[in-house]
Amino acid sequence: MEKWLVRNVKADYKFYSDALKVDEVIARLLINRGINDLNEAREFLNPSVKDLNPPYLLEDLTKAVEIMRDSIERKEKILIVGDYDVDGVISTYILYRTLKTCGANVTYHIPHRITEGYGINVDIINRAKEEKVDLIITCDNGIAALEQIKHCKKLGMKIIVTDHHDIAFVEENNKRRYVLPEADAVVNPKRNDCMYPFKKLCGAGIAFKFSEFLYETLGFSPSYSEDLLEFAAIATVCDVVDLIGENRIIVSKGLEKINNSSNYGLNALFEATGLKGKDIGAYHLGFVIGPCINATGRLETAELSLKLLMSSSKEEGELYAKKLFELNKERQDMTSHGVERAIEIVEEGSGDDKVLVIYIDDIHESIAGIIAGRIKERYNLPTFVITKAHEGAKGSGRSIEGYNMFEEMVKCKEFMEKFGGHPMAAGLSLKNENIDPLRRKLNNVCTLSEEDIVPKITLDMALKPQDIGLSLVKTLERLEPFGKGNSKPVFGAKGVKALRGNLMGKDKNFLKLKLSYGDAFFDGVMFNKVENLVEEVNNKYGEGTFERFLNGDNTLELDLVFNLEINEFNNREYLQLMIKSFRI
């Protein structure tokens, strides 16, 4: 049974709404999100490029830009080393475009997920030396590549690290000592000595700040860096960093540019995915565009996505967009098969495990994390999905609130060859014979209680019938873009009557409802938990009750948790409740 919690921060909402000249609902939602300072709230409601932090506040950025400027002036050969996910691809694109604009002699390399693995490695460095590269700059990787960067310096090359991941550490006498790579410059706001006020930029955000300061140093107009915001916005959403502070500005202003983009590749991808002509928002970046860009790095090479962004004609853009769309469709089919197999394994015998460790030998290792995420959502348990690799096994984990996945893995490090990650997600490689021992120890040391694994839904507020309307939805647009750290408002209502219902879709797996709440009538749509609703209705009122409801023979009374959306049909706007959960 889910636990529903309602945020209820005590405050003078009337004073707050009057001071900000906003609806009281907006005032409540802002305070619920911890934004109770009026100046901070004004910045939140009116994101502006002028509120971006000065890039030079990033430790080592001035040094990095001076090194780069010198390298450009000397016509030295520069290599960008990126990563194969959306953030890595976009970071590479931002740096490559910037350096080309500044006249640099620059090339790039994005490691292959399967054959090379994550981040800069010794082979890449050796090849760079053979190709007479003078300066390497990393993006979205490098902060933990201590030995690799030491090797780079021994070979006489300069190297700049730009990254946003956590700083590497070594354990000495049960204490952690944080260690930076011995690069010529290390740009990462998570450095202990970095005074940059915003720590939650993604890799492309760091690449953007680097480009912003390089352009400024070389005398370019601010418009050059602002033109990069549309790309930084894609990575910021897709890397699931908090959409607050600087990230909110990047995404808000980036979306404005995306909806007027002149990039051949992006426009072709909008066409291929059915987004052309629509008002593109953060949702579309995270769930439509991002997966297409990611699919290349999962199934082929991420350089396909980079070439999409660098397309120099409409025809070239369409060629790469078609390829990305097809690869993502293939990835979706593979994921569906993998999720079905994982559910079978869990149902057949995970017993009382509070940490799921699932081995499936025949799935593509690049989708293990996606499958782990789906299983975690289904069972609300920390989940690792492991599969066969070139050597031994590889896997990915996804966690729930209250379970720090990385820290729990540290307790079991003797069973893994390599591992890394953060509280909510991780990756690992290990020998096959260590999979079961790892599963046993993860569960033995797990301190999750039964209460911890009860799914929880947090509501922003309960709504009365008179509160719900199109005007409220339009008011809520002031809080967009929504995403991690600024979630779409979740509302609740008690005693809603479902008057009619229709099962929709090819597999009849989603439900459309005509709802009555007080004196008002609304449409409702439920994409998840339909099977649960059918089961609970029949259990409470007798077998066949739900079928009779569908036939119009009876009504249901429900408590609902929902988001509010506008549905457009025949050039008219209708309010729609997107139902997330229910009680009967």
Coordinates of C-alpha atoms in Angstrom, one line a residue:
M1 CA 0.0 0.0 0.0
E2 CA 1.3 3.4 -0.9
K3 CA 1.8 6.1 1.6
W4 CA 0.5 9.6 0.5
L5 CA 2.2 12.6 2.1
V6 CA 1.1 16.2 1.7
R7 CA 3.7 19.0 1.8
N8 CA 2.5 21.5 4.4
V9 CA 5.1 24.2 5.1
K10 CA 3.8 26.8 7.4
A11 CA 4.0 30.3 5.9
D12 CA 2.1 33.5 5.2
Y13 CA 1.1 32.6 1.7
K14 CA -1.0 35.7 1.2
F15 CA 2.0 38.0 2.0
Y16 CA 4.2 36.0 -0.3
S17 CA 1.8 36.0 -3.2
D18 CA 1.1 39.7 -2.8
A19 CA 4.8 40.5 -2.7
L20 CA 5.5 38.5 -5.8
K21 CA 2.2 39.4 -7.5
V22 CA 1.4 35.7 -8.1
D23 CA -1.5 33.4 -7.4
E24 CA -1.5 31.9 -3.8
V25 CA -1.2 28.4 -5.3
I26 CA 2.1 29.5 -6.9
A27 CA 3.3 31.0 -3.5
R28 CA 2.5 27.7 -1.8
L29 CA 4.3 25.6 -4.4
L30 CA 7.4 27.8 -4.3
I31 CA 7.6 27.6 -0.5
N32 CA 7.0 23.8 -0.7
R33 CA 10.1 23.7 -2.9
G34 CA 12.2 25.5 -0.4
I35 CA 12.1 28.8 -2.2
N36 CA 11.1 31.2 0.6
D37 CA 13.4 34.1 -0.1
L38 CA 11.6 36.7 -2.1
N39 CA 14.7 37.6 -4.3
E40 CA 15.3 33.9 -5.0
A41 CA 11.7 33.5 -5.9
R42 CA 11.8 36.5 -8.3
E43 CA 14.8 35.0 -10.0
F44 CA 13.1 31.6 -10.1
L45 CA 10.0 33.1 -11.7
N46 CA 11.9 35.2 -14.2
P47 CA 15.0 33.2 -15.3
S48 CA 17.5 35.5 -17.1
V49 CA 20.9 35.0 -18.7
K50 CA 22.1 38.0 -16.7
D51 CA 21.7 35.9 -13.5
L52 CA 24.2 33.3 -14.7
N53 CA 27.3 33.2 -12.4
P54 CA 30.5 34.7 -13.8
P55 CA 32.4 31.7 -15.3
Y56 CA 35.8 32.8 -13.9
L57 CA 34.6 31.9 -10.4
L58 CA 35.2 28.2 -11.4
E59 CA 38.5 27.2 -9.9
D60 CA 41.2 26.7 -12.7
L61 CA 38.9 28.1 -15.4
T62 CA 41.1 31.1 -16.0
K63 CA 44.1 28.9 -16.2
A64 CA 42.3 26.5 -18.6
V65 CA 41.3 29.2 -20.9
E66 CA 44.8 30.7 -21.0
I67 CA 46.2 27.3 -21.9
M68 CA 43.6 27.0 -24.6
R69 CA 44.2 30.5 -26.0
D70 CA 47.9 29.9 -26.1
S71 CA 47.3 26.5 -27.9
I72 CA 45.0 28.1 -30.4
E73 CA 47.5 30.9 -31.2
R74 CA 50.3 28.4 -31.6
K75 CA 48.2 26.3 -34.0
E76 CA 48.7 23.3 -31.8
K77 CA 46.8 20.1 -32.3
I78 CA 43.9 19.8 -29.8
L79 CA 41.9 16.6 -29.0
I80 CA 38.5 16.6 -27.2
V81 CA 37.7 13.4 -25.4
G82 CA 34.0 13.1 -24.6
D83 CA 31.5 10.5 -23.4
Y84 CA 28.8 8.3 -25.1
D85 CA 25.7 9.6 -23.3
V86 CA 23.7 12.7 -24.1
D87 CA 25.7 14.8 -21.7
G88 CA 29.0 13.6 -23.2
V89 CA 27.9 14.1 -26.8
I90 CA 26.5 17.6 -26.2
S91 CA 29.6 18.6 -24.2
T92 CA 31.8 17.4 -27.0
Y93 CA 29.7 19.3 -29.5
I94 CA 29.8 22.6 -27.5
L95 CA 33.6 22.4 -27.1
Y96 CA 34.2 21.4 -30.8
R97 CA 31.9 24.2 -32.1
T98 CA 33.5 26.8 -29.9
L99 CA 37.1 25.8 -30.6
K100 CA 36.4 25.7 -34.4
T101 CA 34.8 29.1 -34.2
C102 CA 37.9 30.4 -32.4
G103 CA 40.2 29.0 -35.1
A104 CA 41.6 26.0 -33.3
N105 CA 43.1 22.9 -34.9
V106 CA 40.8 20.5 -33.1
T107 CA 39.5 17.0 -33.4
Y108 CA 37.4 14.8 -31.1
H109 CA 37.0 11.3 -29.9
I110 CA 34.1 9.7 -28.0
P111 CA 35.0 6.3 -26.6
H112 CA 32.9 3.3 -27.7
R113 CA 30.8 2.1 -24.8
I114 CA 31.5 -1.7 -25.3
T115 CA 35.1 -1.8 -26.6
E116 CA 36.6 1.2 -24.8
G117 CA 34.4 1.9 -21.8
Y118 CA 33.8 5.1 -20.0
G119 CA 36.2 8.1 -20.1
I120 CA 39.7 8.7 -21.2
N121 CA 42.0 5.7 -21.2
V122 CA 45.6 4.9 -21.9
D123 CA 45.0 3.7 -25.5
I124 CA 43.3 7.0 -26.4
I125 CA 46.3 8.9 -24.9
N126 CA 48.9 6.7 -26.7
R127 CA 47.0 7.2 -30.0
A128 CA 46.9 11.0 -29.4
K129 CA 50.7 11.0 -28.9
E130 CA 51.2 9.1 -32.1
E131 CA 49.0 11.6 -33.9
K132 CA 51.1 14.5 -32.5
V133 CA 48.3 15.9 -30.3
D134 CA 49.6 18.8 -28.1
L135 CA 46.6 19.3 -25.8
I136 CA 43.8 17.1 -24.7
I137 CA 40.6 18.5 -23.1
T138 CA 38.1 16.2 -21.5
C139 CA 34.4 16.8 -21.1
D140 CA 32.0 14.9 -18.8
N141 CA 34.8 12.7 -17.8
G142 CA 38.4 12.7 -16.5
I143 CA 38.0 13.7 -12.8
A144 CA 38.7 10.1 -11.7
A145 CA 41.2 9.2 -14.4
L146 CA 44.2 9.7 -12.0
E147 CA 46.6 7.2 -13.6
Q148 CA 45.6 7.9 -17.2
I149 CA 46.2 11.6 -16.8
K150 CA 49.6 10.9 -15.1
H151 CA 50.5 8.8 -18.1
C152 CA 49.4 11.7 -20.4
K153 CA 51.7 14.1 -18.6
K154 CA 54.6 11.6 -18.8
L155 CA 54.2 11.6 -22.6
G156 CA 54.6 15.3 -22.6
M157 CA 51.1 16.4 -23.5
K158 CA 49.1 19.1 -21.9
I159 CA 45.7 18.1 -20.5
I160 CA 42.6 20.1 -19.3
V161 CA 39.9 18.2 -17.4
T162 CA 36.3 19.6 -17.5
D163 CA 33.9 17.4 -15.5
H164 CA 31.0 17.5 -13.1
H165 CA 31.3 14.0 -11.4
D166 CA 32.3 13.5 -7.8
I167 CA 35.9 13.9 -6.9
A168 CA 37.9 10.6 -6.6
F169 CA 39.1 9.5 -3.2
V170 CA 41.4 7.0 -1.5
E171 CA 40.7 5.4 1.8
E172 CA 43.5 5.7 4.4
N173 CA 42.9 4.5 8.0
N174 CA 39.1 4.5 7.4
K175 CA 39.3 8.1 6.2
R176 CA 38.7 9.4 2.8
R177 CA 41.3 11.7 1.1
Y178 CA 40.0 13.4 -2.0
V179 CA 42.4 13.4 -4.9
L180 CA 42.5 15.6 -8.1
P181 CA 44.1 14.4 -11.3
E182 CA 47.5 15.9 -12.1
A183 CA 46.2 17.8 -15.1
D184 CA 47.3 21.3 -16.2
A185 CA 43.9 22.5 -15.2
V186 CA 40.9 20.8 -13.5
V187 CA 37.5 22.5 -13.9
N188 CA 34.9 21.0 -11.7
P189 CA 32.6 22.9 -9.3
K190 CA 32.7 19.9 -6.9
R191 CA 36.3 20.6 -6.0
N192 CA 36.6 21.3 -2.3
D193 CA 38.6 24.5 -3.1
C194 CA 36.1 25.7 -5.7
M195 CA 34.1 28.8 -4.7
Y196 CA 31.7 28.6 -7.6
P197 CA 28.2 29.2 -6.0
F198 CA 26.3 26.5 -8.1
K199 CA 27.5 22.9 -7.8
K200 CA 24.9 21.1 -9.9
L201 CA 25.9 21.8 -13.5
C202 CA 26.1 18.8 -15.8
G203 CA 29.1 18.1 -18.0
A204 CA 27.7 20.2 -20.9
G205 CA 27.0 23.0 -18.3
I206 CA 30.7 23.0 -17.5
A207 CA 31.6 23.0 -21.2
F208 CA 29.2 25.9 -21.7
K209 CA 30.9 27.9 -19.0
F210 CA 34.3 27.1 -20.5
S211 CA 33.1 28.3 -23.9
E212 CA 31.5 31.4 -22.4
F213 CA 34.7 32.5 -20.9
L214 CA 36.9 31.5 -23.9
Y215 CA 34.6 33.6 -26.2
E216 CA 34.8 36.5 -23.7
T217 CA 38.6 36.3 -23.4
L218 CA 39.0 36.3 -27.2
G219 CA 36.6 39.2 -27.6
F220 CA 33.6 37.5 -29.1
S221 CA 30.1 38.8 -28.6
P222 CA 28.0 37.3 -25.8
S223 CA 25.6 36.0 -28.5
Y224 CA 28.2 33.3 -29.4
S225 CA 27.9 31.6 -26.0
E226 CA 24.2 32.3 -25.8
D227 CA 23.7 30.4 -29.0
L228 CA 25.0 27.3 -27.2
L229 CA 22.2 27.3 -24.6
E230 CA 19.8 25.2 -26.7
F231 CA 22.4 22.4 -26.7
A232 CA 23.3 22.8 -23.0
A233 CA 19.6 22.6 -22.2
I234 CA 19.2 19.2 -23.8
A235 CA 22.1 17.8 -21.8
T236 CA 20.9 19.5 -18.5
V237 CA 17.5 17.8 -18.8
C238 CA 18.8 14.5 -20.0
D239 CA 21.5 14.2 -17.3
V240 CA 18.7 14.6 -14.7
V241 CA 20.5 17.3 -12.7
D242 CA 18.3 19.6 -10.5
L243 CA 16.4 22.2 -12.6
I244 CA 17.1 25.0 -10.1
G245 CA 19.5 27.9 -10.1
E246 CA 21.7 28.1 -13.1
N247 CA 20.3 24.9 -14.6
R248 CA 16.9 26.4 -14.6
I249 CA 18.2 29.5 -16.6
I250 CA 20.0 27.2 -19.0
V251 CA 16.9 25.1 -19.7
S252 CA 14.4 27.9 -19.8
K253 CA 16.5 30.1 -22.2
G254 CA 17.7 27.0 -24.1
L255 CA 14.1 26.0 -24.8
E256 CA 13.3 29.4 -26.2
K257 CA 16.2 28.9 -28.7
I258 CA 15.2 25.2 -29.4
N259 CA 11.8 26.3 -30.5
N260 CA 13.4 28.6 -33.0
S261 CA 16.4 26.4 -33.8
S262 CA 18.3 26.7 -37.1
N263 CA 20.3 23.5 -36.4
Y264 CA 19.7 21.1 -39.3
G265 CA 20.2 18.0 -37.3
L266 CA 17.9 19.0 -34.4
N267 CA 15.1 20.1 -36.8
A268 CA 15.4 16.8 -38.7
L269 CA 15.1 14.9 -35.4
F270 CA 12.0 16.9 -34.4
E271 CA 10.5 15.9 -37.7
A272 CA 11.4 12.3 -37.3
T273 CA 10.0 12.0 -33.8
G274 CA 6.7 13.9 -34.6
L275 CA 7.7 17.0 -32.7
K276 CA 7.8 19.4 -35.6
G277 CA 5.4 22.3 -35.1
K278 CA 4.9 21.5 -31.4
D279 CA 5.9 23.7 -28.5
I280 CA 8.9 21.7 -27.3
G281 CA 9.4 21.5 -23.6
A282 CA 11.6 19.8 -21.1
Y283 CA 9.5 16.6 -21.3
H284 CA 10.2 16.2 -25.0
L285 CA 13.9 16.7 -24.4
G286 CA 14.0 14.0 -21.7
F287 CA 11.7 11.4 -23.1
V288 CA 11.9 11.9 -26.9
I289 CA 15.0 13.7 -28.1
G290 CA 17.4 12.4 -25.4
P291 CA 16.7 8.7 -25.9
C292 CA 17.4 9.0 -29.6
I293 CA 20.7 10.7 -28.9
N294 CA 21.5 8.1 -26.3
A295 CA 20.6 5.1 -28.5
T296 CA 23.6 5.7 -30.7
G297 CA 26.1 5.3 -27.8
R298 CA 24.2 2.2 -26.6
L299 CA 23.9 0.3 -29.8
E300 CA 26.5 1.7 -32.2
T301 CA 28.7 4.8 -31.8
A302 CA 27.8 8.1 -30.2
E303 CA 29.7 9.9 -32.9
L304 CA 26.5 9.4 -35.0
S305 CA 24.7 11.8 -32.7
L306 CA 27.6 14.2 -32.8
K307 CA 27.4 14.2 -36.6
L308 CA 23.7 14.8 -36.4
L309 CA 24.3 18.1 -34.5
M310 CA 27.1 19.0 -36.9
S311 CA 25.0 18.4 -40.1
S312 CA 25.7 21.1 -42.7
S313 CA 22.5 20.6 -44.7
K314 CA 18.9 19.6 -44.3
E315 CA 19.5 16.4 -46.2
E316 CA 22.5 15.4 -44.0
G317 CA 20.4 16.1 -40.9
E318 CA 17.6 13.9 -42.2
L319 CA 20.0 11.1 -42.9
Y320 CA 21.3 11.0 -39.3
A321 CA 17.9 11.7 -37.7
K322 CA 16.4 8.7 -39.5
K323 CA 19.3 6.5 -38.2
L324 CA 18.9 7.8 -34.6
F325 CA 15.1 7.2 -34.7
E326 CA 15.6 3.6 -35.9
L327 CA 18.2 2.9 -33.3
N328 CA 16.0 4.2 -30.5
K329 CA 13.1 2.0 -31.7
E330 CA 15.5 -1.0 -31.7
R331 CA 16.6 0.0 -28.2
Q332 CA 13.0 0.2 -27.0
D333 CA 12.2 -3.3 -28.3
M334 CA 15.3 -4.7 -26.6
T335 CA 14.4 -2.9 -23.3
S336 CA 10.8 -4.3 -23.3
H337 CA 12.1 -7.9 -23.8
G338 CA 14.7 -7.3 -21.0
V339 CA 12.1 -5.9 -18.6
E340 CA 9.8 -8.9 -19.1
R341 CA 12.6 -11.3 -18.5
A342 CA 13.7 -9.4 -15.3
I343 CA 10.2 -9.5 -13.9
E344 CA 10.0 -13.2 -14.5
I345 CA 13.3 -13.7 -12.6
V346 CA 12.1 -11.6 -9.6
E347 CA 8.7 -13.3 -9.5
E348 CA 10.3 -16.7 -9.7
G349 CA 12.6 -16.3 -6.7
S350 CA 13.9 -13.2 -5.1
G351 CA 12.3 -14.2 -1.8
D352 CA 12.7 -11.6 0.9
D353 CA 15.5 -9.7 -0.8
K354 CA 15.4 -5.9 -0.2
V355 CA 18.1 -5.4 -2.8
L356 CA 17.4 -7.0 -6.2
V357 CA 20.4 -8.4 -8.1
I358 CA 19.2 -9.8 -11.4
Y359 CA 21.5 -11.7 -13.9
I360 CA 20.3 -11.9 -17.5
D361 CA 23.1 -13.1 -19.7
D362 CA 21.6 -12.2 -23.1
I363 CA 20.7 -8.5 -22.8
H364 CA 22.8 -5.8 -24.3
E365 CA 24.9 -4.4 -21.5
S366 CA 24.1 -0.8 -22.5
I367 CA 20.4 -1.2 -21.5
A368 CA 21.1 -2.8 -18.1
G369 CA 20.6 0.5 -16.4
I370 CA 17.3 1.2 -18.1
I371 CA 16.0 -2.2 -17.1
A372 CA 17.2 -1.7 -13.6
G373 CA 15.3 1.6 -13.5
R374 CA 12.0 0.0 -14.6
I375 CA 12.3 -2.9 -12.1
K376 CA 13.1 -0.4 -9.3
E377 CA 10.0 1.5 -10.2
R378 CA 7.8 -1.6 -10.2
Y379 CA 9.0 -3.0 -6.9
N380 CA 10.3 0.1 -5.2
L381 CA 13.5 -1.8 -4.3
P382 CA 17.2 -1.0 -5.1
T383 CA 17.9 -3.0 -8.2
F384 CA 21.1 -4.2 -10.0
V385 CA 20.8 -5.7 -13.5
I386 CA 23.9 -7.7 -14.5
T387 CA 24.7 -9.3 -17.9
K388 CA 27.4 -11.1 -19.7
A389 CA 30.4 -9.0 -20.8
H390 CA 33.5 -9.6 -22.9
E391 CA 35.2 -10.5 -19.7
G392 CA 33.1 -11.6 -16.8
A393 CA 29.9 -9.6 -16.1
K394 CA 28.9 -6.0 -16.1
G395 CA 25.9 -4.3 -14.7
S396 CA 24.1 -1.1 -13.6
G397 CA 22.1 -0.2 -10.5
R398 CA 19.2 2.2 -9.8
S399 CA 18.2 3.1 -6.2
I400 CA 15.3 4.4 -4.1
E401 CA 15.3 7.3 -1.7
G402 CA 16.9 6.3 1.6
Y403 CA 19.4 3.8 0.0
N404 CA 22.8 5.2 -0.9
M405 CA 23.8 2.8 -3.6
F406 CA 27.4 3.8 -3.9
E407 CA 28.0 3.7 -0.1
E408 CA 26.4 0.2 0.1
M409 CA 28.6 -1.0 -2.8
V410 CA 31.7 0.3 -0.9
K411 CA 30.8 -2.2 1.9
C412 CA 30.9 -5.1 -0.7
K413 CA 33.9 -3.9 -2.8
E414 CA 35.7 -7.3 -2.4
F415 CA 33.2 -8.9 -4.9
M416 CA 33.7 -6.3 -7.7
E417 CA 36.5 -5.6 -10.1
K418 CA 35.4 -2.1 -10.7
F419 CA 32.5 0.0 -9.5
G420 CA 31.4 3.6 -9.3
G421 CA 28.4 5.9 -9.1
H422 CA 26.4 8.0 -6.7
P423 CA 23.5 7.5 -4.2
M424 CA 20.8 6.8 -6.9
A425 CA 22.7 5.0 -9.6
A426 CA 25.9 3.0 -10.1
G427 CA 27.8 0.8 -12.5
L428 CA 29.9 -2.3 -11.8
S429 CA 32.0 -5.1 -13.3
L430 CA 32.7 -8.4 -11.6
K431 CA 33.5 -12.1 -12.1
N432 CA 30.5 -14.4 -12.7
E433 CA 31.2 -16.4 -9.6
N434 CA 30.9 -13.3 -7.5
I435 CA 27.3 -12.4 -8.5
D436 CA 25.6 -14.5 -5.9
P437 CA 28.0 -13.6 -3.1
L438 CA 27.5 -9.9 -4.0
R439 CA 23.7 -10.3 -3.8
R440 CA 23.9 -12.0 -0.4
K441 CA 26.2 -9.4 1.1
L442 CA 24.2 -6.5 -0.3
N443 CA 21.2 -7.9 1.4
N444 CA 23.0 -8.9 4.6
V445 CA 24.3 -5.3 5.1
C446 CA 21.1 -3.6 3.9
T447 CA 19.4 -1.6 6.7
L448 CA 16.2 -0.7 4.8
S449 CA 13.1 -1.3 6.9
E450 CA 9.7 -2.3 5.7
E451 CA 8.6 1.3 6.1
D452 CA 11.5 2.4 3.9
I453 CA 10.3 0.3 1.0
V454 CA 6.7 1.4 1.1
P455 CA 6.2 3.5 -2.1
K456 CA 5.6 7.1 -1.2
I457 CA 3.9 9.8 -3.2
T458 CA 4.3 13.4 -2.0
L459 CA 1.5 15.8 -2.9
D460 CA 2.0 19.5 -3.2
M461 CA -1.5 20.2 -2.1
A462 CA -5.1 19.1 -2.1
L463 CA -7.5 20.9 -4.5
K464 CA -11.1 21.8 -4.0
P465 CA -13.4 21.5 -7.1
Q466 CA -13.5 25.3 -7.5
D467 CA -9.6 25.4 -7.6
I468 CA -9.4 23.2 -10.7
G469 CA -9.5 24.9 -14.1
L470 CA -7.6 25.9 -17.2
S471 CA -6.6 29.1 -15.5
L472 CA -4.8 27.1 -12.8
V473 CA -2.9 25.1 -15.4
K474 CA -1.8 28.3 -17.2
T475 CA -0.8 29.8 -13.9
L476 CA 1.4 26.7 -13.2
E477 CA 3.3 27.5 -16.4
R478 CA 5.2 30.1 -14.4
L479 CA 7.0 27.2 -12.7
E480 CA 8.2 25.5 -15.9
P481 CA 10.5 23.9 -16.9
F482 CA 9.8 20.9 -14.7
G483 CA 12.2 18.2 -13.9
K484 CA 14.4 16.9 -11.1
G485 CA 14.5 19.3 -8.3
N486 CA 11.5 21.2 -9.7
S487 CA 8.9 18.4 -10.3
K488 CA 5.6 19.0 -11.9
P489 CA 3.0 19.8 -9.2
V490 CA 1.2 16.8 -7.8
F491 CA -2.3 17.4 -6.5
G492 CA -4.8 15.3 -4.6
A493 CA -8.6 15.2 -4.4
K494 CA -11.0 13.1 -2.2
G495 CA -14.3 11.7 -3.2
V496 CA -14.1 12.1 -7.0
K497 CA -16.8 10.2 -8.9
A498 CA -15.8 8.2 -11.9
L499 CA -19.0 8.3 -14.1
R500 CA -17.7 6.4 -17.2
G501 CA -14.6 4.6 -18.2
N502 CA -13.0 3.3 -21.4
L503 CA -10.0 1.1 -21.8
M504 CA -7.9 2.5 -24.6
G505 CA -4.8 1.7 -26.6
K506 CA -3.8 -1.3 -28.7
D507 CA -3.4 -3.5 -25.6
K508 CA -6.3 -1.9 -23.7
N509 CA -3.7 -0.9 -21.1
F510 CA -4.7 2.7 -20.3
L511 CA -8.0 4.1 -19.0
K512 CA -9.9 7.2 -20.0
L513 CA -12.4 8.4 -17.4
K514 CA -15.2 11.0 -17.2
L515 CA -15.0 12.4 -13.7
S516 CA -17.3 14.4 -11.5
Y517 CA -15.9 16.4 -8.5
G518 CA -18.3 18.6 -6.7
D519 CA -20.2 20.5 -9.4
A520 CA -17.4 20.2 -11.9
F521 CA -16.7 17.6 -14.6
F522 CA -13.3 16.6 -15.9
D523 CA -11.6 14.1 -18.2
G524 CA -9.0 11.9 -16.5
V525 CA -6.4 9.6 -18.0
M526 CA -4.6 6.7 -16.3
F527 CA -1.6 5.2 -18.0
N528 CA -0.3 3.2 -15.0
K529 CA -1.8 1.1 -12.3
V530 CA -4.9 0.2 -14.4
E531 CA -4.5 -3.5 -13.5
N532 CA -4.3 -2.5 -9.8
L533 CA -7.5 -0.5 -10.1
V534 CA -9.4 -3.3 -11.8
E535 CA -8.2 -5.8 -9.1
E536 CA -9.0 -3.5 -6.1
V537 CA -12.4 -2.6 -7.4
N538 CA -13.4 -6.2 -7.9
N539 CA -11.9 -7.3 -4.6
K540 CA -13.8 -4.6 -2.7
Y541 CA -17.2 -4.7 -4.5
G542 CA -17.3 -8.2 -6.0
E543 CA -16.0 -9.8 -9.2
G544 CA -17.3 -8.2 -12.4
T545 CA -17.9 -4.8 -10.8
F546 CA -15.2 -3.1 -12.9
E547 CA -16.6 -4.6 -16.1
R548 CA -20.1 -3.3 -15.2
F549 CA -18.5 0.1 -14.6
L550 CA -17.1 0.1 -18.1
N551 CA -20.6 -0.8 -19.4
G552 CA -22.1 2.2 -17.6
D553 CA -24.0 0.2 -15.0
N554 CA -22.4 1.8 -12.0
T555 CA -20.1 4.6 -10.8
L556 CA -16.9 4.5 -8.7
E557 CA -15.8 6.8 -5.9
L558 CA -12.1 7.4 -5.8
D559 CA -9.4 9.5 -4.1
L560 CA -7.0 10.6 -6.7
V561 CA -3.4 11.9 -7.1
F562 CA -2.8 13.7 -10.3
N563 CA -1.1 16.3 -12.5
L564 CA -3.0 18.8 -14.5
E565 CA -2.6 19.1 -18.2
I566 CA -4.2 20.9 -21.2
N567 CA -5.4 18.6 -24.0
E568 CA -6.0 20.3 -27.4
F569 CA -8.6 18.9 -29.7
N570 CA -10.2 20.5 -32.7
N571 CA -8.4 23.8 -31.8
R572 CA -10.0 23.8 -28.4
E573 CA -8.3 23.4 -25.0
Y574 CA -9.6 20.9 -22.4
L575 CA -8.5 20.3 -18.9
Q576 CA -7.2 16.8 -18.2
L577 CA -6.3 15.0 -15.0
M578 CA -3.2 12.8 -15.5
I579 CA -3.9 10.2 -12.8
K580 CA -0.8 9.0 -11.0
S581 CA -2.5 7.0 -8.2
F582 CA -5.8 6.2 -6.6
R583 CA -7.5 4.9 -3.5
I584 CA -11.0 3.4 -3.3

